Amino acid sequence: MFERSKKFSLTVREFIEKTHGKDADDFLHPENHPEIPQLKESVQFFKHCAKSHMPVTIIGDYDADGIMASTIMKIGLSRYGVDTKVRIPRRFSEGYGLSEKIIDEITSGLVVTVDNGIAAISAIRKAKEKGLSVIVTDHHLPKKEDEKIILPPADHIVDPWAYPDAEYTGYCGAGIAYRFIKELLPGQNTDDLKVLAAIATVADVMDITGANWILVKEGLEILNQGRMVPGLKQIIRYLDVDYFVESDFGFRLGPILNASSRLKDDGATDVFKVMSADYRDFTLPWSAKLLVENNQKRKDITKRCLAELPVQEERPIVVYSPDWMPGIIGLIAGHLCEEYGCPVIAFTDREGSDGVLTGSARSIEGFHIKNLLEECSKYLISFGGHAQAAGLSLEKENLAAFETCFKKACGPVPKGRRKKYDMEFNSFTEQMIADLEIFAPFGNGNPAPIFHMIYEFKKPVYVGDGSSFADKTEEMDFIAFGLTEKYLRCGKPKKVEMIGNISVKHFHGKIKPQFEILDFESVE
């Protein structure tokens, strides 16, 4: 079931060096503020627009990164003395990014995009024709024709991917927005906004290396000191978290920020209003609680949809249901991809478009999902994405033909692939604990080492909604998220072979190692 990875190591430091191909000390000292092309020039242009008293409209996006970027830009420009309007596209009826329809709503002034805009060529062309000024801040790839980069006709573009000689391309949209505000407000304390950029970096699954590693590490330190915007502080009041680590950004806060737009067309605007509110907003506690409740609704809906699915025998997996909400099909695809270890596409009906399906795809290493969709593009209306995730749409009548094509493009997908681990766990040492803290935060691009061990459960208990279970010893806590069903299916084994990540848990000033069980097999 489990086997050693190619990066198998005896120490955490050795694992880091094998992962990144460099000395561990070099990993700890990256360039903190890499130069971003056109950043200084765009800030100077903004100052000119502000001096001319131009009205400013911020155009954001409906995911966690877009909401955090909109909040950073809104609060940051306010501290500079500029009032702004913020427009976040509706998830289902309008879709991603700046559109000509949104430009029609803006009569004059400056448009600042965050986490979008680099591909909005026609919308920005229309904005310029109307006499609007435009600053694009984004982190997505620009369009290309015959390998030549095609940029929108904005006054200034702050997107490292637009410049082939850019020093660093790792920032998310909120990270770019934060760097813009830091350039605009030199010397001012913007730590509360840095926390938002750090959350977005993890939630948007950016590589936690280089400048992002420092950003997330410092963001966690600031948050754990209690320094944050009022809206975030209110949300955290409803979470049972004493000390935040990087996984809390991805698995607790990120889902809360994303949930409302998955359930409601303009739900992202509700989240933005909470995040950008000041302490004088007496509705803030109620509004923040509603976001947390929406996330629980999202969990319940996703769990119910997954429970209704039969066991999937074929690989890869293509599933469709007219009853699924468009906002959760990505979660369904992600869960199935994790459970079955193969590429998955989940479809549902597109709202307001008879006969058209919208789909979300997730994949595994070795199966580049965007390239696979490219091979079946003749059946698709649209598609886009990257190696492990993509979105697509097609006519319902083409679903069967597309599924056949997709499965042929994937070729044989092995079942039950052996999962790999990087280190054996025998016992804790002070050096192991120190290294796990030093090289954290872990995440995409900087994976935490996966440990392997044989363990006998002491007194396992079900936690949360019962889908997870935990076990405790004096030396260490064990937690198995979402593995209760497997534990019961295996007959509640006493002795197991298991793999997982080890982190250092902080609680009321004390620290204790925690082993997060990723998978296990009975050895009885």
XYZ file of C-alpha atoms in Angstrom:
524
model
C 0.000 0.000 0.000
C 2.755 2.465 0.926
C 6.241 2.824 -0.491
C 9.236 5.130 -0.142
C 9.350 8.178 -2.394
C 12.382 9.258 -4.422
C 12.890 12.008 -1.832
C 13.076 9.573 1.097
C 15.198 11.214 3.783
C 16.477 10.689 7.302
C 15.945 14.293 8.468
C 13.566 17.158 7.665
C 16.517 19.299 6.524
C 17.650 16.604 4.092
C 14.074 16.323 2.751
C 13.928 20.104 2.149
C 17.209 20.025 0.236
C 16.042 17.128 -1.963
C 12.700 18.844 -2.599
C 14.120 22.190 -3.656
C 17.513 21.168 -5.020
C 19.345 23.720 -2.902
C 20.935 24.125 0.481
C 18.319 24.347 3.223
C 19.768 27.634 4.505
C 19.357 29.159 1.035
C 15.683 28.174 1.064
C 15.233 30.122 4.316
C 16.574 33.382 2.861
C 14.779 34.186 -0.407
C 14.401 37.639 -1.952
C 11.654 39.260 0.144
C 10.540 42.044 -2.204
C 11.302 40.964 -5.780
C 10.918 43.703 -8.340
C 7.590 43.748 -10.168
C 7.688 45.382 -13.629
C 5.570 48.531 -13.940
C 4.645 48.583 -10.239
C 6.277 51.928 -9.477
C 4.976 53.463 -12.711
C 1.410 52.297 -12.078
C 1.433 53.722 -8.552
C 2.669 57.055 -9.888
C -0.122 57.004 -12.467
C -2.651 56.268 -9.723
C -1.377 59.234 -7.701
C -1.866 61.452 -10.753
C -5.456 60.186 -11.152
C -6.150 60.724 -7.449
C -4.767 64.254 -7.607
C -7.177 64.906 -10.476
C -10.055 63.673 -8.254
C -11.024 60.924 -10.660
C -13.685 58.510 -9.340
C -12.126 55.062 -8.824
C -13.827 51.706 -9.437
C -12.179 48.465 -8.308
C -13.128 45.345 -10.274
C -12.517 42.154 -8.297
C -13.289 38.458 -8.543
C -15.633 36.139 -6.661
C -13.105 33.658 -5.210
C -11.094 34.008 -1.995
C -8.125 35.561 -3.786
C -10.291 38.076 -5.639
C -12.184 39.030 -2.479
C -8.968 39.489 -0.481
C -7.415 41.504 -3.333
C -10.506 43.733 -3.501
C -10.398 44.251 0.269
C -6.686 45.090 0.281
C -7.100 47.583 -2.551
C -10.249 49.158 -1.053
C -8.765 49.639 2.426
C -5.357 50.640 1.108
C -6.715 53.327 -1.235
C -8.966 54.577 1.560
C -5.901 55.066 3.764
C -4.395 57.099 0.944
C -7.504 59.278 1.085
C -9.351 57.964 -1.969
C -12.906 56.639 -1.778
C -13.700 53.830 -4.193
C -16.540 51.741 -5.532
C -16.000 47.985 -5.684
C -17.682 45.771 -8.262
C -17.329 42.002 -7.999
C -18.833 39.983 -10.887
C -21.697 37.646 -10.019
C -20.445 34.080 -10.129
C -23.179 32.389 -12.166
C -24.901 35.092 -14.197
C -21.786 37.088 -15.138
C -18.768 34.819 -14.697
C -15.123 35.657 -14.201
C -13.472 38.999 -14.766
C -14.005 42.426 -16.241
C -16.614 42.421 -19.020
C -18.036 44.924 -21.467
C -21.287 44.796 -19.492
C -19.479 46.016 -16.377
C -17.718 48.732 -18.372
C -21.176 49.939 -19.481
C -21.958 50.644 -15.809
C -18.948 52.969 -15.349
C -19.349 56.480 -16.705
C -15.982 58.070 -15.911
C -12.741 57.880 -13.961
C -10.202 55.178 -13.228
C -10.782 51.422 -13.313
C -8.425 49.259 -11.212
C -8.696 45.506 -11.696
C -7.510 43.037 -9.053
C -6.998 39.307 -9.686
C -8.305 39.754 -13.234
C -8.004 41.953 -16.294
C -4.984 40.601 -18.157
C -7.229 38.693 -20.583
C -10.056 41.285 -20.733
C -8.872 42.773 -24.018
C -12.245 43.714 -25.520
C -13.616 45.115 -22.232
C -10.558 47.286 -21.673
C -10.586 48.430 -25.286
C -14.187 49.559 -24.730
C -13.161 51.305 -21.501
C -10.483 53.270 -23.319
C -12.940 54.184 -26.078
C -15.207 55.632 -23.342
C -12.341 57.743 -22.035
C -11.712 55.688 -18.888
C -8.257 55.201 -17.412
C -7.319 51.608 -16.562
C -4.763 49.954 -14.283
C -4.647 46.166 -14.473
C -3.289 44.268 -11.459
C -3.406 40.514 -12.019
C -1.412 37.302 -11.720
C -2.896 35.236 -14.521
C -1.292 34.393 -17.844
C -1.909 36.823 -20.729
C -3.340 35.648 -24.025
C -0.968 34.549 -26.764
C -1.160 34.384 -30.536
C 1.600 32.520 -32.385
C 3.611 32.504 -29.133
C 3.406 36.312 -28.956
C 1.954 37.862 -25.780
C -1.209 39.903 -26.420
C -1.903 42.540 -23.743
C -5.019 44.663 -23.161
C -4.725 48.391 -24.005
C -4.621 49.488 -20.337
C -2.688 52.542 -19.184
C -0.590 50.351 -16.899
C -0.337 46.602 -16.307
C 0.991 45.088 -13.088
C 1.190 41.372 -13.815
C 4.598 39.660 -13.724
C 3.464 37.150 -16.356
C 3.084 39.999 -18.852
C 6.844 40.569 -18.787
C 9.123 37.682 -19.861
C 12.031 39.048 -17.816
C 10.043 39.367 -14.551
C 12.077 38.355 -11.507
C 9.222 36.560 -9.704
C 5.847 35.270 -10.902
C 4.613 33.523 -7.758
C 2.232 36.100 -6.273
C -1.532 35.603 -6.243
C -3.898 38.475 -7.055
C -4.018 39.623 -3.434
C -0.220 39.452 -3.258
C 0.044 41.811 -6.237
C -2.580 44.122 -4.697
C -0.642 44.147 -1.419
C 2.600 45.085 -3.170
C 0.710 47.918 -4.930
C -0.525 49.290 -1.600
C 2.911 48.951 0.014
C 4.366 51.003 -2.835
C 1.570 53.575 -2.439
C 1.906 53.829 1.355
C 5.627 53.580 2.158
C 6.329 53.658 5.873
C 2.729 52.964 6.875
C 1.867 49.851 8.854
C -0.083 47.531 6.555
C 0.313 44.330 8.565
C -3.452 43.722 8.706
C -3.534 43.735 4.900
C -0.514 41.416 4.735
C -2.585 38.831 6.645
C -5.245 38.972 3.917
C -2.628 38.468 1.191
C -1.181 35.510 3.103
C -4.610 33.842 3.414
C -5.246 34.336 -0.299
C -1.835 32.913 -1.219
C -2.675 29.612 0.476
C -6.361 29.590 -0.544
C -5.424 30.163 -4.207
C -2.927 27.270 -4.008
C 0.121 29.340 -4.954
C 3.618 27.966 -4.418
C 4.772 28.616 -0.845
C 8.329 29.383 -1.892
C 10.421 32.526 -2.285
C 8.604 35.751 -1.452
C 5.347 33.850 -0.871
C 6.998 31.727 1.827
C 7.984 34.880 3.710
C 4.559 36.467 3.118
C 2.670 33.481 4.559
C 5.111 33.015 7.450
C 4.843 36.682 8.463
C 1.081 36.718 7.866
C 0.644 33.837 10.298
C 2.795 35.567 12.927
C 0.769 38.783 12.625
C -2.569 36.942 12.781
C -1.509 34.960 15.854
C -0.656 38.270 17.536
C -4.282 39.320 17.007
C -3.587 42.045 14.448
C -6.130 41.861 11.628
C -9.020 43.704 9.984
C -12.269 43.737 12.028
C -14.168 41.459 9.643
C -11.593 38.695 9.875
C -11.490 39.052 13.655
C -15.257 38.517 13.795
C -15.084 35.394 11.607
C -12.348 33.918 13.797
C -14.541 34.374 16.878
C -16.758 31.592 15.494
C -13.873 29.174 14.874
C -12.423 26.850 17.466
C -8.808 27.794 16.693
C -6.390 28.927 19.385
C -3.327 29.199 17.154
C -3.337 29.374 13.347
C -1.056 27.373 11.066
C -0.906 27.464 7.275
C -3.404 24.621 6.826
C -6.022 26.739 8.618
C -5.748 29.282 5.797
C -6.499 26.593 3.227
C -8.998 24.403 5.080
C -10.785 26.780 7.467
C -10.651 30.394 6.297
C -10.405 29.794 2.546
C -13.604 27.703 2.374
C -15.503 30.316 4.429
C -14.433 33.042 2.000
C -15.485 30.938 -0.998
C -18.700 29.365 0.320
C -21.150 32.240 -0.094
C -20.453 32.699 -3.808
C -20.881 28.948 -4.325
C -24.389 29.181 -2.864
C -25.484 32.606 -4.112
C -24.876 34.502 -7.351
C -23.604 37.674 -5.643
C -22.393 35.952 -2.469
C -18.830 37.221 -2.960
C -20.041 40.781 -2.438
C -21.446 39.745 0.959
C -18.020 38.376 1.935
C -16.265 41.518 0.693
C -18.553 43.717 2.781
C -17.582 41.768 5.908
C -13.875 41.809 5.144
C -13.769 45.527 4.338
C -16.048 46.697 7.193
C -14.684 48.811 10.028
C -15.256 48.294 13.751
C -18.178 50.787 13.777
C -20.383 48.459 11.687
C -22.790 47.103 14.310
C -24.045 44.388 11.897
C -20.580 42.867 11.563
C -20.941 40.050 14.155
C -24.170 38.856 12.526
C -22.776 39.144 8.985
C -19.596 37.257 9.898
C -21.593 34.479 11.553
C -23.693 34.144 8.401
C -20.536 33.489 6.334
C -19.504 30.705 8.710
C -23.014 29.223 8.537
C -22.946 29.372 4.731
C -19.771 27.312 4.772
C -21.478 24.667 6.870
C -24.374 24.637 4.390
C -21.871 24.190 1.578
C -20.297 21.244 3.438
C -23.683 19.625 4.019
C -24.747 20.004 0.390
C -21.456 18.597 -0.910
C -21.584 15.668 1.516
C -25.151 14.850 0.460
C -24.284 14.968 -3.250
C -21.280 12.682 -2.770
C -23.316 10.231 -0.688
C -25.834 9.879 -3.526
C -23.162 8.811 -6.023
C -22.613 5.081 -6.614
C -19.158 3.523 -6.330
C -17.167 4.532 -9.400
C -15.687 1.515 -11.179
C -14.227 3.145 -14.292
C -11.160 5.364 -14.564
C -11.124 8.269 -15.361
C -14.427 9.440 -13.904
C -17.051 11.601 -15.634
C -20.226 12.285 -13.631
C -23.309 14.415 -14.251
C -26.352 15.440 -12.239
C -28.929 18.122 -13.028
C -29.508 18.490 -9.279
C -26.036 19.774 -8.368
C -25.432 23.467 -7.777
C -22.846 24.906 -10.215
C -20.897 26.317 -7.282
C -20.063 22.917 -5.794
C -19.123 20.787 -8.812
C -15.463 21.690 -8.325
C -15.674 20.370 -4.769
C -17.341 17.165 -5.967
C -14.635 16.646 -8.596
C -11.937 17.335 -6.007
C -13.348 14.837 -3.516
C -13.676 12.109 -6.143
C -10.179 12.797 -7.475
C -8.778 12.431 -3.961
C -10.814 9.296 -3.209
C -10.167 7.402 -6.441
C -6.774 8.804 -7.431
C -7.662 9.596 -11.040
C -8.815 12.470 -13.291
C -12.436 13.499 -12.623
C -14.919 15.794 -14.379
C -18.214 16.721 -12.707
C -21.006 18.302 -14.790
C -24.290 20.005 -14.032
C -26.733 22.148 -16.003
C -25.644 25.712 -16.629
C -28.106 28.163 -15.097
C -30.130 30.041 -17.686
C -28.775 28.038 -20.632
C -30.994 25.180 -21.798
C -29.021 22.247 -23.109
C -25.635 23.518 -21.927
C -23.591 21.823 -19.216
C -20.913 23.436 -17.088
C -18.121 21.245 -15.761
C -15.243 21.290 -13.337
C -12.221 19.014 -13.673
C -9.554 17.870 -11.207
C -6.580 15.665 -11.923
C -3.516 13.924 -10.530
C 0.174 13.964 -11.322
C 0.877 12.562 -14.776
C -2.470 13.590 -16.282
C -2.352 17.248 -17.405
C -6.058 18.042 -17.445
C -5.918 21.117 -19.686
C -3.928 19.229 -22.320
C -6.390 16.339 -22.135
C -9.290 18.727 -22.698
C -7.418 20.204 -25.649
C -7.531 16.784 -27.305
C -11.333 16.789 -26.972
C -11.902 20.487 -27.700
C -14.099 19.793 -30.748
C -16.867 18.754 -28.329
C -16.480 21.778 -26.045
C -17.949 25.275 -26.101
C -15.167 26.610 -23.886
C -12.493 25.435 -21.473
C -9.518 26.722 -19.522
C -7.302 25.813 -16.613
C -3.948 24.222 -15.846
C -2.361 20.850 -15.059
C -4.520 19.835 -12.095
C -7.747 21.839 -12.438
C -9.931 23.183 -15.236
C -13.374 24.488 -16.074
C -15.337 23.653 -19.215
C -18.728 23.790 -20.905
C -20.422 21.767 -23.647
C -23.752 21.016 -25.270
C -25.561 18.288 -23.333
C -26.047 16.268 -26.515
C -22.232 16.026 -26.826
C -21.647 14.632 -23.320
C -21.439 10.954 -24.318
C -19.093 11.634 -27.232
C -16.930 13.876 -25.062
C -16.726 11.227 -22.326
C -15.556 8.622 -24.848
C -12.956 11.017 -26.240
C -11.744 12.044 -22.779
C -11.294 8.460 -21.600
C -9.389 7.644 -24.781
C -7.160 10.701 -24.287
C -6.370 9.664 -20.715
C -5.548 6.099 -21.683
C -5.174 3.441 -18.963
C -5.455 4.872 -15.438
C -4.131 2.414 -12.854
C -6.326 1.622 -9.857
C -5.007 1.588 -6.330
C -1.703 3.356 -6.939
C 0.715 2.881 -4.072
C 1.000 5.998 -1.943
C 4.470 7.261 -1.138
C 6.123 8.558 2.014
C 9.279 10.580 2.595
C 10.421 9.712 6.116
C 10.089 6.974 8.725
C 8.761 8.077 12.084
C 10.171 6.347 15.141
C 10.203 9.003 17.847
C 10.401 12.750 18.221
C 13.620 14.630 18.612
C 14.078 18.279 19.487
C 15.777 18.773 16.113
C 12.775 17.359 14.234
C 10.408 19.711 16.071
C 12.713 22.677 15.431
C 13.053 21.895 11.722
C 9.321 21.434 11.210
C 8.789 24.916 12.672
C 11.732 26.503 10.844
C 10.812 25.273 7.357
C 7.086 25.902 7.775
C 4.843 27.146 6.297
C 4.416 24.140 4.056
C 2.026 23.891 1.153
C 1.993 23.850 -2.629
C 5.555 23.953 -3.923
C 6.919 23.341 -0.424
C 5.261 20.075 0.589
C 5.490 18.882 4.165
C 7.287 15.557 4.520
C 4.974 12.550 4.644
C 5.868 10.242 7.522
C 5.316 6.489 7.736
C 4.722 4.541 10.928
C 3.079 1.519 12.562
C 0.663 2.550 15.309
C -1.760 1.003 17.775
C -4.844 3.102 18.497
C -5.477 3.780 22.190
C -8.944 5.334 22.565
C -10.084 6.720 19.176
C -13.034 9.112 19.311
C -15.186 10.630 16.572
C -14.868 14.390 16.199
C -16.757 17.190 14.442
C -19.680 15.842 12.437
C -18.417 12.291 12.927
C -16.636 11.990 9.577
C -13.245 12.353 11.311
C -11.679 10.633 14.302
C -8.841 11.345 16.712
C -6.596 9.541 19.166
C -4.293 10.968 21.823
C -1.185 9.899 23.684
C 0.955 11.841 26.113
C 3.562 12.331 23.413
C 1.392 13.162 20.423
C -2.137 13.762 19.116
C -3.476 11.923 16.051
C -6.247 13.224 13.782
C -7.777 11.534 10.704
C -9.912 13.990 8.718
C -12.683 12.364 6.682
C -11.473 8.812 7.380
C -14.155 7.548 9.780
C -15.986 5.696 6.999
C -12.804 3.810 6.063
C -12.041 3.117 9.737
C -15.463 1.505 10.164
C -15.196 -0.328 6.836
C -11.904 -1.858 7.992
C -13.573 -3.132 11.173
C -12.140 -0.543 13.586
C -8.604 -1.930 13.420
C -6.423 -1.658 16.523
C -3.055 -1.771 14.771
C -2.435 0.115 11.522
C 0.245 1.048 9.049
C -0.241 4.690 8.215
C 1.180 7.775 6.530
C 0.662 11.411 7.449
C 2.032 14.856 8.138
C 3.422 16.002 11.465
C 2.883 19.548 12.691
C 3.467 21.357 15.950
C 0.216 22.194 17.720
C 0.086 25.321 19.894
C -2.559 25.511 22.610
C -2.626 27.990 25.510
C 1.107 28.564 25.283
C 2.007 24.867 25.189
C 3.191 22.915 22.159
C 2.478 19.317 21.241
C 3.165 17.369 18.045
C 0.164 16.333 15.955
C 0.130 13.533 13.384
C -2.464 14.127 10.656
C -3.298 10.695 9.244
C -3.588 10.855 5.453
C -4.249 7.153 4.937
C -3.940 3.844 6.770
C -4.251 0.090 6.346
C -4.965 -2.535 8.976
C -2.028 -4.792 9.828
C -4.023 -7.185 11.986
